[in-house]
Amino acid sequence: MIASQAIELANKYIDVPFWQETISSLVHRLTDTKGKRWTLGAAIALVLTGEALYAIAQPPKHLRNLPRVGLFPVLYHTIFSKSTNRDIYKQLYEPLAMKHKLHVRFDRSSWSVIVTDPMLANQVLVKSGKKKKKKSRKRAKSSLFA
């Protein structure tokens, strides 16, 4: 019913036959089942693409409280500005490294935490190595190596 009303409206207000035919064919295509499926598929693909880009551009939840250099500024400077790695470092990473002791950045294919303070780096390395060792099991007497 809506398609027929749109065609009548186009015929009433548009005098040029070319535009009348164009609008009527467009209305028929968009109200056709095939056209609806195509439109719905395109909308779903657009939403999924946006969701995937958002997931890549955001660091993991446990790292979001740290200052970061996002993925899109790095891509912009790499692709559109055609900056070298040194220029990107000078423009994006160096100010953040001077201001904060540690920050997060997208590096190659994952998010990395960069520690710039030597005392903090020492503390991170020492604390990460203090995992409790599991007790080794004693070998049975019938073992080859006993």
Short mmCIF file of C-alpha atoms in Angstrom, two decimals:
data_model
loop_
_atom_site.label_atom_id
_atom_site.label_comp_id
_atom_site.label_asym_id
_atom_site.label_seq_id
_atom_site.Cartn_x
_atom_site.Cartn_y
_atom_site.Cartn_z
CA MET A 1 0.00 0.00 0.00
CA ILE A 2 2.86 2.37 0.78
CA ALA A 3 4.52 1.65 -2.57
CA SER A 4 1.38 2.52 -4.51
CA GLN A 5 0.97 5.75 -2.52
CA ALA A 6 4.58 6.72 -3.28
CA ILE A 7 4.06 6.08 -7.00
CA GLU A 8 0.84 8.13 -7.03
CA LEU A 9 2.60 10.98 -5.21
CA ALA A 10 5.47 10.90 -7.70
CA ASN A 11 3.08 10.93 -10.65
CA LYS A 12 1.09 13.80 -9.16
CA TYR A 13 3.97 16.20 -8.35
CA ILE A 14 6.66 15.24 -10.88
CA ASP A 15 5.97 16.13 -14.51
CA VAL A 16 9.12 14.69 -16.07
CA PRO A 17 8.45 11.11 -17.29
CA PHE A 18 12.08 10.04 -16.72
CA TRP A 19 11.92 10.86 -13.01
CA GLN A 20 8.49 9.25 -12.68
CA GLU A 21 9.87 6.00 -14.13
CA THR A 22 13.02 6.20 -11.99
CA ILE A 23 11.10 6.73 -8.76
CA SER A 24 8.57 4.01 -9.53
CA SER A 25 11.33 1.47 -10.34
CA LEU A 26 13.23 2.48 -7.20
CA VAL A 27 10.13 2.07 -5.05
CA HIS A 28 9.45 -1.35 -6.56
CA ARG A 29 13.03 -2.47 -5.99
CA LEU A 30 13.14 -1.32 -2.37
CA THR A 31 9.81 -2.87 -1.48
CA ASP A 32 10.69 -6.13 -3.21
CA THR A 33 11.73 -9.00 -0.93
CA LYS A 34 15.10 -9.27 -2.67
CA GLY A 35 15.78 -5.57 -2.11
CA LYS A 36 14.83 -5.85 1.56
CA ARG A 37 17.24 -8.75 2.03
CA TRP A 38 20.05 -6.81 0.36
CA THR A 39 19.42 -3.74 2.51
CA LEU A 40 19.24 -5.82 5.68
CA GLY A 41 22.44 -7.67 4.75
CA ALA A 42 24.28 -4.40 4.09
CA ALA A 43 23.12 -2.97 7.43
CA ILE A 44 24.25 -6.06 9.32
CA ALA A 45 27.64 -6.02 7.55
CA LEU A 46 28.08 -2.34 8.40
CA VAL A 47 27.28 -2.92 12.09
CA LEU A 48 29.63 -5.91 12.32
CA THR A 49 32.44 -3.99 10.61
CA GLY A 50 32.00 -1.09 13.03
CA GLU A 51 31.98 -3.45 15.99
CA ALA A 52 35.18 -5.16 14.79
CA LEU A 53 36.95 -1.82 14.29
CA TYR A 54 35.89 -0.68 17.75
CA ALA A 55 37.17 -3.92 19.30
CA ILE A 56 40.55 -3.52 17.59
CA ALA A 57 40.88 0.18 18.38
CA GLN A 58 40.18 -0.20 22.12
CA PRO A 59 42.72 -1.80 24.46
CA PRO A 60 41.61 -4.66 26.72
CA LYS A 61 39.44 -3.68 29.68
CA HIS A 62 42.22 -4.09 32.25
CA LEU A 63 44.45 -1.63 30.34
CA ARG A 64 41.91 1.10 29.57
CA ASN A 65 42.76 3.14 32.66
CA LEU A 66 46.31 3.76 31.36
CA PRO A 67 47.09 6.60 28.95
CA ARG A 68 47.30 5.38 25.37
CA VAL A 69 48.15 6.20 21.80
CA GLY A 70 45.26 4.93 19.74
CA LEU A 71 45.38 2.81 16.62
CA PHE A 72 43.70 5.35 14.34
CA PRO A 73 46.16 8.23 14.91
CA VAL A 74 49.03 5.87 14.11
CA LEU A 75 47.26 4.64 10.96
CA TYR A 76 46.51 8.22 9.93
CA HIS A 77 50.14 9.29 10.28
CA THR A 78 51.33 6.16 8.50
CA ILE A 79 48.93 6.18 5.55
CA PHE A 80 47.86 9.76 4.90
CA SER A 81 50.78 11.78 6.25
CA LYS A 82 53.26 9.16 5.01
CA SER A 83 55.38 9.77 8.08
CA THR A 84 58.34 7.60 8.94
CA ASN A 85 58.45 5.58 12.15
CA ARG A 86 60.78 8.17 13.66
CA ASP A 87 58.34 11.01 12.91
CA ILE A 88 55.44 9.03 14.35
CA TYR A 89 57.46 8.35 17.49
CA LYS A 90 58.38 12.04 17.85
CA GLN A 91 54.80 13.26 17.32
CA LEU A 92 52.76 10.63 19.15
CA TYR A 93 54.80 8.49 21.51
CA GLU A 94 57.50 10.80 22.84
CA PRO A 95 55.15 13.40 24.46
CA LEU A 96 53.22 10.59 26.13
CA ALA A 97 56.43 8.90 27.32
CA MET A 98 57.71 12.17 28.79
CA LYS A 99 54.46 12.87 30.60
CA HIS A 100 53.59 9.40 31.98
CA LYS A 101 55.73 6.65 33.46
CA LEU A 102 53.87 3.98 31.54
CA HIS A 103 51.42 3.96 28.67
CA VAL A 104 49.66 1.58 26.30
CA ARG A 105 50.00 1.48 22.53
CA PHE A 106 48.96 -0.76 19.67
CA ASP A 107 52.13 -2.43 18.49
CA ARG A 108 52.16 -4.72 15.44
CA SER A 109 49.14 -6.91 16.19
CA SER A 110 48.33 -6.43 19.89
CA TRP A 111 48.34 -3.89 22.70
CA SER A 112 51.60 -3.37 24.59
CA VAL A 113 52.36 -1.68 27.90
CA ILE A 114 55.41 0.56 27.61
CA VAL A 115 57.30 1.36 30.83
CA THR A 116 59.56 4.44 30.61
CA ASP A 117 60.68 4.86 34.23
CA PRO A 118 63.70 2.67 35.18
CA MET A 119 62.57 2.23 38.80
CA LEU A 120 59.09 1.18 37.71
CA ALA A 121 60.57 -1.15 35.09
CA ASN A 122 62.73 -2.80 37.75
CA GLN A 123 59.71 -3.19 40.02
CA VAL A 124 57.63 -4.72 37.21
CA LEU A 125 60.37 -7.18 36.30
CA VAL A 126 61.09 -8.23 39.88
CA LYS A 127 57.44 -8.66 40.82
CA SER A 128 56.61 -10.63 37.69
CA GLY A 129 59.41 -13.10 38.46
CA LYS A 130 58.25 -13.87 42.03
CA LYS A 131 55.87 -16.65 41.11
CA LYS A 132 55.85 -19.59 43.46
CA LYS A 133 57.57 -22.61 42.08
CA LYS A 134 55.81 -25.90 42.17
CA LYS A 135 57.41 -28.56 44.26
CA SER A 136 59.07 -31.16 42.12
CA ARG A 137 57.80 -34.66 42.52
CA LYS A 138 60.23 -37.27 43.74
CA ARG A 139 61.02 -39.95 41.23
CA ALA A 140 60.08 -43.49 41.93
CA LYS A 141 62.93 -45.89 42.80
CA SER A 142 62.15 -48.05 39.82
CA SER A 143 62.81 -45.17 37.48
CA LEU A 144 65.63 -45.31 34.98
CA PHE A 145 67.06 -42.03 36.30
CA ALA A 146 66.91 -42.85 40.03
#
